[in-house]
Short mmCIF file of N, CA and C in Angstrom, two decimals:
data_model
loop_
_atom_site.label_atom_id
_atom_site.label_comp_id
_atom_site.label_asym_id
_atom_site.label_seq_id
_atom_site.Cartn_x
_atom_site.Cartn_y
_atom_site.Cartn_z
N MET A 1 0.99 -0.87 0.29
CA MET A 1 -0.31 0.05 0.09
C MET A 1 1.12 1.22 -0.01
N LEU A 2 1.79 0.95 1.06
CA LEU A 2 2.62 2.36 0.62
C LEU A 2 2.99 2.29 -0.71
N HIS A 3 3.12 1.44 -1.36
CA HIS A 3 3.63 1.25 -2.99
C HIS A 3 3.09 2.40 -3.66
N GLU A 4 1.66 2.05 -3.13
CA GLU A 4 0.45 2.38 -4.36
C GLU A 4 0.26 3.94 -4.20
N LEU A 5 0.85 4.05 -2.44
CA LEU A 5 0.56 5.49 -2.43
C LEU A 5 1.68 6.23 -2.97
N ALA A 6 2.97 5.78 -3.37
CA ALA A 6 3.91 6.35 -3.46
C ALA A 6 3.98 6.49 -5.10
N ALA A 7 3.40 5.59 -6.28
CA ALA A 7 3.22 5.78 -7.45
C ALA A 7 1.56 6.50 -7.69
N GLU A 8 0.62 7.23 -6.75
CA GLU A 8 -0.21 8.21 -6.63
C GLU A 8 0.87 9.78 -6.76
N PRO A 9 0.42 10.67 -7.49
CA PRO A 9 0.42 11.83 -7.57
C PRO A 9 0.54 12.98 -6.12
N ASN A 10 1.43 13.28 -5.72
CA ASN A 10 1.03 14.45 -4.55
C ASN A 10 0.15 15.65 -4.86
N ILE A 11 -1.05 15.41 -4.24
CA ILE A 11 -1.50 16.87 -4.94
C ILE A 11 -1.10 18.05 -4.09
N LEU A 12 -0.43 17.72 -2.56
CA LEU A 12 -0.06 18.47 -2.28
C LEU A 12 1.44 19.12 -2.85
N ARG A 13 2.18 18.52 -3.41
CA ARG A 13 3.37 19.00 -4.05
C ARG A 13 3.27 20.05 -4.86
N ILE A 14 3.97 21.07 -4.90
CA ILE A 14 4.30 22.17 -5.69
C ILE A 14 4.77 21.97 -6.93
N ASP A 15 4.27 22.28 -8.03
CA ASP A 15 5.33 22.00 -9.48
C ASP A 15 5.91 23.80 -10.15
N TRP A 16 6.81 23.41 -9.60
CA TRP A 16 8.20 24.41 -9.58
C TRP A 16 7.82 25.41 -11.32
N VAL A 17 7.39 24.83 -11.82
CA VAL A 17 7.77 25.49 -12.90
C VAL A 17 5.82 26.14 -13.36
N LYS A 18 5.05 25.91 -12.82
CA LYS A 18 4.04 26.00 -12.95
C LYS A 18 3.89 27.63 -12.13
N PHE A 19 4.34 27.28 -10.84
CA PHE A 19 4.44 28.15 -9.66
C PHE A 19 5.03 29.38 -10.34
N THR A 20 6.58 28.99 -11.15
CA THR A 20 7.71 30.37 -11.46
C THR A 20 6.56 30.86 -13.05
N PHE A 21 6.13 30.43 -13.51
CA PHE A 21 4.79 30.70 -14.54
C PHE A 21 4.24 31.49 -14.20
N GLY A 22 3.72 31.41 -12.63
CA GLY A 22 2.23 31.93 -11.96
C GLY A 22 2.77 33.43 -11.55
N VAL A 23 3.93 33.03 -10.95
CA VAL A 23 4.63 34.15 -10.42
C VAL A 23 5.16 35.72 -11.00
N ILE A 24 5.54 34.93 -13.18
CA ILE A 24 5.81 35.81 -13.42
C ILE A 24 4.61 36.64 -14.19
N ALA A 25 3.85 35.75 -14.15
CA ALA A 25 1.96 36.01 -14.78
C ALA A 25 1.63 36.88 -14.01
N LEU A 26 1.86 37.05 -12.52
CA LEU A 26 0.78 38.06 -11.01
C LEU A 26 2.22 38.99 -11.73
N ALA A 27 3.68 38.88 -11.71
CA ALA A 27 4.17 40.38 -11.62
C ALA A 27 3.82 41.03 -12.76
N VAL A 28 3.61 40.64 -13.97
CA VAL A 28 3.56 41.09 -15.53
C VAL A 28 1.91 41.52 -15.25
N VAL A 29 0.76 41.18 -14.64
CA VAL A 29 -0.51 41.79 -14.70
C VAL A 29 -0.03 43.28 -13.24
N TYR A 30 0.53 42.83 -12.10
CA TYR A 30 0.26 43.63 -11.01
C TYR A 30 1.35 44.63 -11.99
N PHE A 31 2.78 44.90 -12.84
CA PHE A 31 3.20 45.85 -13.30
C PHE A 31 2.42 46.31 -13.85
N PHE A 32 1.61 45.52 -14.83
CA PHE A 32 0.30 46.30 -15.90
C PHE A 32 -0.81 47.07 -15.17
N VAL A 33 -1.23 46.88 -14.23
CA VAL A 33 -2.05 47.53 -13.37
C VAL A 33 -1.92 48.71 -12.52
N ALA A 34 -0.42 47.89 -12.19
CA ALA A 34 0.09 48.99 -11.10
C ALA A 34 0.38 50.81 -11.86
N ARG A 35 1.20 50.18 -13.25
CA ARG A 35 1.24 50.91 -13.99
C ARG A 35 0.76 51.71 -14.84
N LYS A 36 -0.27 51.27 -15.65
CA LYS A 36 -1.65 51.49 -16.48
C LYS A 36 -2.71 51.33 -15.87
N ALA A 37 -3.05 50.96 -15.61
CA ALA A 37 -4.71 51.25 -14.90
C ALA A 37 -4.80 51.46 -13.87
N VAL A 38 -3.95 51.66 -13.21
CA VAL A 38 -4.13 52.17 -11.74
C VAL A 38 -3.96 53.71 -11.74
N PRO A 39 -2.76 54.74 -12.56
CA PRO A 39 -3.28 55.54 -12.64
C PRO A 39 -4.26 56.06 -13.57
N LYS A 40 -4.77 55.35 -14.54
CA LYS A 40 -6.28 55.98 -15.11
C LYS A 40 -7.17 56.13 -14.16
N VAL A 41 -7.69 54.84 -13.40
CA VAL A 41 -8.68 55.31 -12.66
C VAL A 41 -8.55 56.11 -11.56
N MET A 42 -7.33 56.09 -11.05
CA MET A 42 -6.92 57.39 -10.15
C MET A 42 -7.39 58.65 -10.62
N LYS A 43 -6.99 58.99 -11.99
CA LYS A 43 -6.92 60.42 -12.64
C LYS A 43 -8.43 60.54 -12.76
N VAL A 44 -9.54 59.20 -13.06
CA VAL A 44 -10.62 59.66 -13.37
C VAL A 44 -11.38 59.52 -11.99
N LEU A 45 -11.10 59.07 -10.94
CA LEU A 45 -11.23 58.61 -9.56
C LEU A 45 -11.43 60.86 -9.23
N ASP A 46 -9.77 61.11 -9.42
CA ASP A 46 -9.99 62.16 -9.19
C ASP A 46 -10.58 63.43 -9.61
N GLU A 47 -10.38 63.42 -11.29
CA GLU A 47 -11.44 64.39 -11.70
C GLU A 47 -12.95 64.27 -11.43
N ARG A 48 -13.43 63.18 -11.19
CA ARG A 48 -14.65 63.21 -10.55
C ARG A 48 -14.66 63.95 -9.22
N HIS A 49 -13.73 63.26 -8.27
CA HIS A 49 -13.71 63.66 -6.97
C HIS A 49 -13.03 65.37 -7.56
N ASP A 50 -12.85 66.23 -8.05
CA ASP A 50 -12.83 67.51 -8.22
C ASP A 50 -13.80 68.50 -8.99
N ALA A 51 -14.89 66.81 -9.74
CA ALA A 51 -16.30 67.54 -10.28
C ALA A 51 -17.06 67.48 -8.96
N ILE A 52 -17.02 66.72 -8.24
CA ILE A 52 -17.78 66.92 -7.25
C ILE A 52 -17.55 68.19 -6.26
N GLU A 53 -17.06 68.27 -6.12
CA GLU A 53 -16.21 69.35 -5.09
C GLU A 53 -16.28 70.31 -5.20
N GLY A 54 -16.37 70.73 -6.48
CA GLY A 54 -16.49 71.94 -8.02
C GLY A 54 -17.66 72.32 -8.20
N GLY A 55 -18.41 71.34 -7.48
CA GLY A 55 -20.06 71.31 -7.74
C GLY A 55 -20.22 71.70 -6.77
N ILE A 56 -19.55 70.98 -5.25
CA ILE A 56 -20.46 71.89 -4.45
C ILE A 56 -20.12 72.94 -3.95
N GLU A 57 -18.64 72.91 -4.73
CA GLU A 57 -18.08 74.96 -4.43
C GLU A 57 -18.69 75.62 -5.32
N ARG A 58 -19.32 75.64 -6.08
CA ARG A 58 -20.25 75.95 -7.39
C ARG A 58 -21.37 76.45 -6.92
N ALA A 59 -21.80 75.40 -6.04
CA ALA A 59 -23.74 75.51 -5.81
C ALA A 59 -23.27 76.57 -4.29
N LYS A 60 -22.57 76.16 -3.65
CA LYS A 60 -21.76 77.58 -2.14
C LYS A 60 -21.96 78.25 -2.54
N ASN A 61 -20.94 78.99 -3.89
CA ASN A 61 -21.05 80.06 -4.54
C ASN A 61 -22.46 80.41 -5.19
N ALA A 62 -22.77 79.82 -5.72
CA ALA A 62 -24.13 80.62 -6.23
C ALA A 62 -24.88 80.33 -5.10
N GLU A 63 -25.10 79.72 -4.02
CA GLU A 63 -26.08 80.15 -3.07
C GLU A 63 -25.30 81.52 -2.09
N SER A 64 -24.85 81.69 -1.85
CA SER A 64 -23.71 83.08 -1.24
C SER A 64 -24.61 84.19 -2.29
N GLU A 65 -23.90 83.93 -3.79
CA GLU A 65 -24.56 84.86 -4.49
C GLU A 65 -25.74 84.82 -4.57
N ALA A 66 -26.62 84.19 -4.31
CA ALA A 66 -28.46 84.62 -3.98
C ALA A 66 -28.89 85.11 -3.00
N GLU A 67 -27.90 84.14 -2.22
CA GLU A 67 -28.33 85.04 -0.73
C GLU A 67 -27.91 86.88 -0.82
N GLU A 68 -26.89 86.98 -1.05
CA GLU A 68 -26.06 88.32 -1.22
C GLU A 68 -27.48 89.11 -2.39
N ILE A 69 -27.50 88.63 -3.05
CA ILE A 69 -28.40 89.11 -4.03
C ILE A 69 -30.34 89.15 -3.75
N ARG A 70 -30.31 88.27 -2.65
CA ARG A 70 -31.27 88.06 -1.89
C ARG A 70 -31.48 89.73 -0.93
N GLN A 71 -30.06 89.66 -0.61
CA GLN A 71 -29.96 90.81 0.64
C GLN A 71 -30.12 92.20 -0.46
N GLN A 72 -29.33 92.15 -1.91
CA GLN A 72 -29.50 93.49 -2.17
C GLN A 72 -30.84 93.85 -2.15
N TYR A 73 -31.90 93.07 -3.03
CA TYR A 73 -32.87 92.96 -3.22
C TYR A 73 -33.91 93.34 -2.26
N ARG A 74 -33.86 92.83 -0.46
CA ARG A 74 -34.76 93.47 0.51
C ARG A 74 -34.26 95.17 0.92
N GLU A 75 -32.78 95.30 0.50
CA GLU A 75 -32.31 96.45 0.86
C GLU A 75 -33.39 97.53 -0.16
N LYS A 76 -33.15 97.23 -1.34
CA LYS A 76 -33.52 98.12 -2.71
C LYS A 76 -35.30 98.10 -2.07
N LEU A 77 -35.81 97.07 -1.73
CA LEU A 77 -37.30 97.35 -1.43
C LEU A 77 -37.71 97.51 -0.04
N GLU A 78 -36.43 98.07 0.99
CA GLU A 78 -37.07 98.94 1.98
C GLU A 78 -36.55 100.04 1.67
N GLU A 79 -36.00 100.10 0.67
CA GLU A 79 -35.33 101.87 0.58
C GLU A 79 -36.84 101.94 -0.56
N ALA A 80 -37.54 101.41 -1.37
CA ALA A 80 -38.23 101.72 -1.94
C ALA A 80 -39.33 102.15 -1.30
N HIS A 81 -39.77 101.26 -0.11
CA HIS A 81 -40.90 101.23 0.40
C HIS A 81 -40.50 102.82 1.49
N CYS A 82 -39.35 102.83 1.94
CA CYS A 82 -39.47 104.67 2.75
C CYS A 82 -39.18 105.15 1.57
N GLU A 83 -38.87 105.38 0.21
CA GLU A 83 -39.35 106.34 -0.97
C GLU A 83 -40.74 106.48 -1.00
N TYR A 84 -40.89 105.45 -0.83
CA TYR A 84 -43.02 105.84 -1.12
C TYR A 84 -43.25 106.86 0.50
N ALA A 85 -42.90 106.04 1.22
CA ALA A 85 -43.32 107.12 2.49
C ALA A 85 -43.19 108.36 2.38
N GLN A 86 -41.52 108.48 2.69
CA GLN A 86 -41.42 110.14 1.70
C GLN A 86 -41.99 110.75 1.20
N GLU A 87 -42.60 109.81 0.29
CA GLU A 87 -43.55 110.69 -1.23
C GLU A 87 -44.66 110.71 -1.03
N ILE A 88 -45.60 109.43 0.26
CA ILE A 88 -46.64 110.20 0.82
C ILE A 88 -46.79 111.02 1.84
N GLU A 89 -45.76 111.19 2.40
CA GLU A 89 -45.58 112.73 3.36
C GLU A 89 -45.72 113.80 2.51
N LYS A 90 -44.69 113.81 1.44
CA LYS A 90 -44.92 114.67 0.92
C LYS A 90 -45.89 115.59 -0.04
N ALA A 91 -46.98 114.17 -0.49
CA ALA A 91 -48.13 114.62 -0.75
C ALA A 91 -49.12 115.16 0.33
N LYS A 92 -48.56 114.52 1.60
CA LYS A 92 -49.65 115.12 2.24
C LYS A 92 -49.43 116.45 2.48
N GLU A 93 -48.45 116.67 2.62
CA GLU A 93 -47.80 118.27 3.29
C GLU A 93 -48.02 119.04 2.07
N GLN A 94 -47.98 118.46 1.30
CA GLN A 94 -48.70 119.71 0.02
C GLN A 94 -50.27 119.62 -0.59
N ARG A 95 -50.77 118.36 -0.16
CA ARG A 95 -51.95 118.91 -0.06
C ARG A 95 -53.05 119.48 1.15
N ALA A 96 -51.76 119.35 2.28
CA ALA A 96 -52.46 120.73 3.12
C ALA A 96 -51.89 122.06 2.82
N ALA A 97 -51.04 122.10 2.37
CA ALA A 97 -50.49 123.50 1.90
C ALA A 97 -51.49 123.59 0.93
N ILE A 98 -51.98 122.95 -0.55
CA ILE A 98 -53.09 123.75 -0.85
C ILE A 98 -54.32 124.06 -0.56
N ILE A 99 -54.82 123.18 0.14
CA ILE A 99 -56.18 123.12 1.22
C ILE A 99 -55.58 124.49 1.98
N ALA A 100 -54.35 124.70 2.63
CA ALA A 100 -54.59 126.26 3.61
C ALA A 100 -54.45 127.16 2.60
N GLU A 101 -53.48 127.21 1.90
CA GLU A 101 -53.74 128.16 0.60
C GLU A 101 -55.28 128.15 -0.02
N ALA A 102 -56.05 127.69 -0.47
CA ALA A 102 -57.20 127.46 -0.85
C ALA A 102 -58.25 128.19 0.03
N ARG A 103 -57.86 127.83 0.84
CA ARG A 103 -58.72 128.16 2.35
C ARG A 103 -58.59 129.76 3.02
N ASP A 104 -57.41 130.06 2.54
CA ASP A 104 -57.06 131.36 2.81
C ASP A 104 -57.57 132.22 1.22
N GLU A 105 -57.43 132.02 0.20
CA GLU A 105 -57.59 132.38 -0.58
C GLU A 105 -59.24 132.60 -1.03
N ALA A 106 -60.26 131.69 -0.27
CA ALA A 106 -61.55 131.93 -0.14
C ALA A 106 -61.65 133.22 1.25
N GLN A 107 -60.88 132.80 2.34
CA GLN A 107 -61.11 133.57 3.07
C GLN A 107 -61.03 135.23 2.85
N VAL A 108 -60.43 135.09 1.93
CA VAL A 108 -59.54 137.13 0.93
C VAL A 108 -60.80 136.90 0.46
N GLU A 109 -61.42 136.34 -0.76
CA GLU A 109 -62.34 136.59 -1.03
C GLU A 109 -63.71 137.05 -0.96
N ALA A 110 -64.31 135.65 0.32
CA ALA A 110 -64.83 136.34 1.21
C ALA A 110 -65.26 137.28 1.37
N LYS A 111 -64.30 137.93 2.37
CA LYS A 111 -63.79 139.42 2.83
C LYS A 111 -64.11 140.56 1.94
N ARG A 112 -63.57 140.21 0.62
CA ARG A 112 -63.71 141.38 -0.46
C ARG A 112 -65.33 141.12 -1.11
N ILE A 113 -65.56 139.54 -1.05
CA ILE A 113 -67.03 140.10 -1.20
C ILE A 113 -68.03 140.91 -0.79
N ILE A 114 -67.64 140.46 0.94
CA ILE A 114 -68.35 141.28 2.15
C ILE A 114 -67.95 142.68 2.20
N ASP A 115 -66.98 142.84 1.93
CA ASP A 115 -66.57 144.23 1.92
C ASP A 115 -67.13 144.78 0.82
N ALA A 116 -67.75 144.46 -0.26
CA ALA A 116 -67.92 145.25 -1.45
C ALA A 116 -69.59 145.06 -1.27
N ALA A 117 -70.48 144.46 -0.23
CA ALA A 117 -71.65 144.16 -0.38
C ALA A 117 -71.91 144.66 0.87
N LYS A 118 -71.12 145.00 1.63
CA LYS A 118 -70.86 146.30 2.85
C LYS A 118 -71.30 147.37 2.21
N ALA A 119 -69.99 148.36 1.18
CA ALA A 119 -70.20 149.22 0.43
C ALA A 119 -70.98 149.00 -0.48
N GLN A 120 -71.51 148.39 -1.08
CA GLN A 120 -73.01 148.44 -1.79
C GLN A 120 -73.64 148.77 -1.16
N ILE A 121 -74.33 148.37 0.47
CA ILE A 121 -75.57 148.34 1.07
C ILE A 121 -75.42 149.81 1.40
N GLU A 122 -73.68 150.30 1.56
CA GLU A 122 -73.93 151.82 2.83
C GLU A 122 -74.55 152.05 1.53
N ALA A 123 -73.74 152.33 0.48
CA ALA A 123 -74.03 153.22 -0.87
C ALA A 123 -75.59 152.99 -1.01
N ASP A 124 -76.06 152.28 -1.20
CA ASP A 124 -77.69 152.10 -1.60
C ASP A 124 -78.29 153.00 0.25
N ARG A 125 -78.11 152.26 1.05
CA ARG A 125 -78.65 153.65 2.46
C ARG A 125 -78.26 154.74 2.52
N GLN A 126 -77.09 154.72 1.60
CA GLN A 126 -77.02 156.81 1.53
C GLN A 126 -78.12 157.17 0.56
N GLN A 127 -78.13 156.42 -0.68
CA GLN A 127 -78.76 157.08 -1.45
C GLN A 127 -80.40 156.97 -0.94
N ALA A 128 -81.33 155.95 0.05
CA ALA A 128 -82.12 155.96 0.19
C ALA A 128 -82.32 156.70 1.03
N VAL A 129 -81.79 157.45 1.86
CA VAL A 129 -81.76 158.17 2.91
C VAL A 129 -81.77 159.61 2.24
N ALA A 130 -81.14 159.74 1.12
CA ALA A 130 -80.72 160.73 0.70
C ALA A 130 -82.64 161.00 -0.07
N GLN A 131 -82.64 159.98 -0.84
CA GLN A 131 -84.12 160.17 -1.23
C GLN A 131 -85.19 159.99 -0.30
N LEU A 132 -85.11 160.08 0.55
CA LEU A 132 -86.22 159.83 1.91
C LEU A 132 -85.97 160.90 2.20
N ARG A 133 -84.80 162.37 2.74
CA ARG A 133 -84.57 163.23 3.04
C ARG A 133 -85.73 163.74 1.92
N ALA A 134 -85.45 163.95 0.92
CA ALA A 134 -85.72 164.63 -0.35
C ALA A 134 -87.31 164.09 -0.02
N GLU A 135 -87.69 163.18 -0.35
CA GLU A 135 -89.47 162.92 -0.55
C GLU A 135 -89.92 163.30 0.62
N ILE A 136 -88.99 162.97 2.48
CA ILE A 136 -89.54 163.71 3.64
C ILE A 136 -89.72 165.33 3.49
N GLY A 137 -88.74 165.90 2.66
CA GLY A 137 -88.77 167.74 2.75
C GLY A 137 -89.80 167.83 2.07
N THR A 138 -90.15 167.17 0.83
CA THR A 138 -90.73 167.56 0.16
C THR A 138 -92.71 167.59 0.72
N LEU A 139 -92.72 166.09 1.19
CA LEU A 139 -94.29 166.03 2.15
C LEU A 139 -94.17 166.98 3.25
N SER A 140 -92.88 167.07 4.19
CA SER A 140 -92.90 167.66 5.41
C SER A 140 -93.48 169.46 5.13
N THR A 141 -92.96 170.02 4.32
CA THR A 141 -92.87 171.08 3.37
C THR A 141 -94.70 171.15 3.12
N GLU A 142 -94.98 170.43 2.47
CA GLU A 142 -96.39 170.40 2.17
C GLU A 142 -97.88 170.40 3.62
N LEU A 143 -96.80 169.42 4.00
CA LEU A 143 -97.82 169.43 5.33
C LEU A 143 -97.26 170.69 6.36
N ALA A 144 -96.71 170.93 6.42
CA ALA A 144 -96.41 172.10 7.16
C ALA A 144 -97.01 173.69 6.48
N SER A 145 -97.20 173.19 4.96
CA SER A 145 -97.70 174.87 4.46
C SER A 145 -98.88 173.76 5.15
N ARG A 146 -99.43 173.25 5.03
CA ARG A 146 -101.32 172.88 5.48
C ARG A 146 -101.68 173.84 6.64
N ILE A 147 -100.52 173.05 7.41
CA ILE A 147 -100.78 173.58 8.91
C ILE A 147 -100.65 174.29 9.46
N VAL A 148 -99.57 175.00 8.85
CA VAL A 148 -99.26 176.66 8.92
C VAL A 148 -100.72 177.80 7.95
N GLY A 149 -100.81 176.89 7.01
CA GLY A 149 -101.43 177.70 6.02
C GLY A 149 -100.80 179.36 4.66
N GLU A 150 -99.22 178.51 5.53
CA GLU A 150 -98.37 179.78 4.50
C GLU A 150 -97.31 178.74 3.51
N THR A 151 -97.27 178.84 2.47
CA THR A 151 -96.18 178.39 1.44
C THR A 151 -95.12 178.68 2.42
N LEU A 152 -93.82 177.47 2.14
CA LEU A 152 -92.54 177.83 2.75
C LEU A 152 -91.85 178.05 1.36
N SER A 153 -91.61 179.43 0.82
CA SER A 153 -90.61 178.92 -0.53
C SER A 153 -89.60 179.17 -0.52
N ASP A 154 -89.17 179.79 0.81
CA ASP A 154 -87.93 179.88 1.37
C ASP A 154 -86.77 178.91 0.82
N GLY A 155 -85.97 178.78 0.28
CA GLY A 155 -85.32 177.23 0.12
C GLY A 155 -84.74 176.91 1.56
N ALA A 156 -83.85 178.12 2.20
CA ALA A 156 -83.52 178.02 3.39
C ALA A 156 -84.02 177.73 4.37
N ALA A 157 -85.20 178.20 4.90
CA ALA A 157 -86.67 177.72 5.53
C ALA A 157 -87.03 176.16 5.43
N GLN A 158 -87.00 176.13 4.50
CA GLN A 158 -87.37 174.22 3.94
C GLN A 158 -86.38 173.34 4.61
N THR A 159 -84.99 174.01 4.44
CA THR A 159 -84.32 173.12 4.88
C THR A 159 -84.44 172.58 6.43
N ARG A 160 -84.39 174.10 6.65
CA ARG A 160 -84.70 174.16 8.51
C ARG A 160 -85.64 173.29 8.95
N VAL A 161 -86.67 173.19 8.42
CA VAL A 161 -88.11 172.45 8.90
C VAL A 161 -87.71 171.38 8.53
N VAL A 162 -87.09 170.89 7.61
CA VAL A 162 -86.89 169.40 7.34
C VAL A 162 -85.94 168.60 8.15
N ASP A 163 -84.66 169.19 8.09
CA ASP A 163 -83.68 168.97 9.28
C ASP A 163 -83.99 168.72 10.52
N ARG A 164 -84.19 169.72 11.47
CA ARG A 164 -85.51 170.01 12.43
C ARG A 164 -86.27 168.21 12.49
N PHE A 165 -87.14 168.23 11.36
CA PHE A 165 -87.97 167.23 11.70
C PHE A 165 -86.84 165.96 11.75
N LEU A 166 -86.03 165.53 11.20
CA LEU A 166 -85.44 164.64 10.46
C LEU A 166 -85.04 164.18 12.09
N GLU A 167 -84.06 165.18 12.94
CA GLU A 167 -83.64 165.44 13.66
C GLU A 167 -84.56 164.26 15.07
N GLU A 168 -85.23 164.85 14.52
CA GLU A 168 -86.62 164.79 15.88
C GLU A 168 -86.88 163.24 15.69
N LEU A 169 -87.08 162.74 14.47
CA LEU A 169 -87.61 161.51 13.98
C LEU A 169 -86.17 160.01 14.40
N GLU A 170 -85.19 160.93 14.52
CA GLU A 170 -83.80 160.01 14.73
C GLU A 170 -83.75 159.68 16.18
N GLN A 171 -84.11 160.75 17.19
CA GLN A 171 -84.48 160.69 17.94
C GLN A 171 -85.43 160.15 19.13
N ASP A 172 -86.20 159.76 18.05
CA ASP A 172 -87.74 158.93 18.65
C ASP A 172 -87.15 157.64 18.44
N GLU A 173 -86.15 157.65 17.02
CA GLU A 173 -85.93 156.00 16.71
C GLU A 173 -85.23 155.40 18.20
N SER A 174 -84.14 156.60 18.31
CA SER A 174 -82.79 156.15 19.33
C SER A 174 -83.64 155.23 20.44
N ALA A 175 -84.91 156.33 20.69
CA ALA A 175 -85.44 156.17 22.53
C ALA A 175 -85.96 154.58 22.41
N LYS A 176 -86.61 154.09 20.92
CA LYS A 176 -87.60 153.43 20.75
C LYS A 176 -86.75 152.13 21.21
N GLN A 177 -85.00 152.35 20.65
CA GLN A 177 -84.35 150.91 20.17
C GLN A 177 -84.52 151.21 21.84
N ALA A 178 -83.33 152.04 22.51
CA ALA A 178 -83.11 152.15 23.91
C ALA A 178 -84.04 151.25 24.86
N GLU A 179 -84.89 151.44 24.41
CA GLU A 179 -86.39 150.49 25.54
C GLU A 179 -86.15 149.11 25.17
N VAL A 180 -86.34 149.40 23.69
CA VAL A 180 -86.07 147.53 23.25
C VAL A 180 -84.99 146.66 23.99
N ARG A 181 -84.06 147.24 24.48
CA ARG A 181 -82.97 146.80 24.69
C ARG A 181 -83.38 146.95 26.17
#
């Protein structure tokens, strides 16, 4: 049996030719992979890494630019609100000034109209008084002529009689007004 065992090939035994060929093939593959494939793969990985990192960096830059633009927009919007408020305030002031000016002009115009009306009334009153004096003078002369029985043809006498009569009327009217009060 020992003999039979010796005739059988040993599966644990190393075949040095195959081993040497395997080591050389492994060295060639390792050399090829280490020198050619790994640098290319590393280059692609580095490019991919740079692209990803660059994309992240660009995204951060874009985000910071967007935030900066948003902040500028907010500032401009707030500035526009301030300008709007100032314009409204100016408009209110102008409106108040226009109203005050119109009110002043209306008061001046009303005063002018009232003064003109008073002057017209005074002129009409003076004219009415003059007409009444003339009529009263004529009537009082006729009445006096009828009472006295003589004609008052003298102009100076007529004027004295008329003036005295009007003074008496004014005194009677003043006394009546004092009693009413």
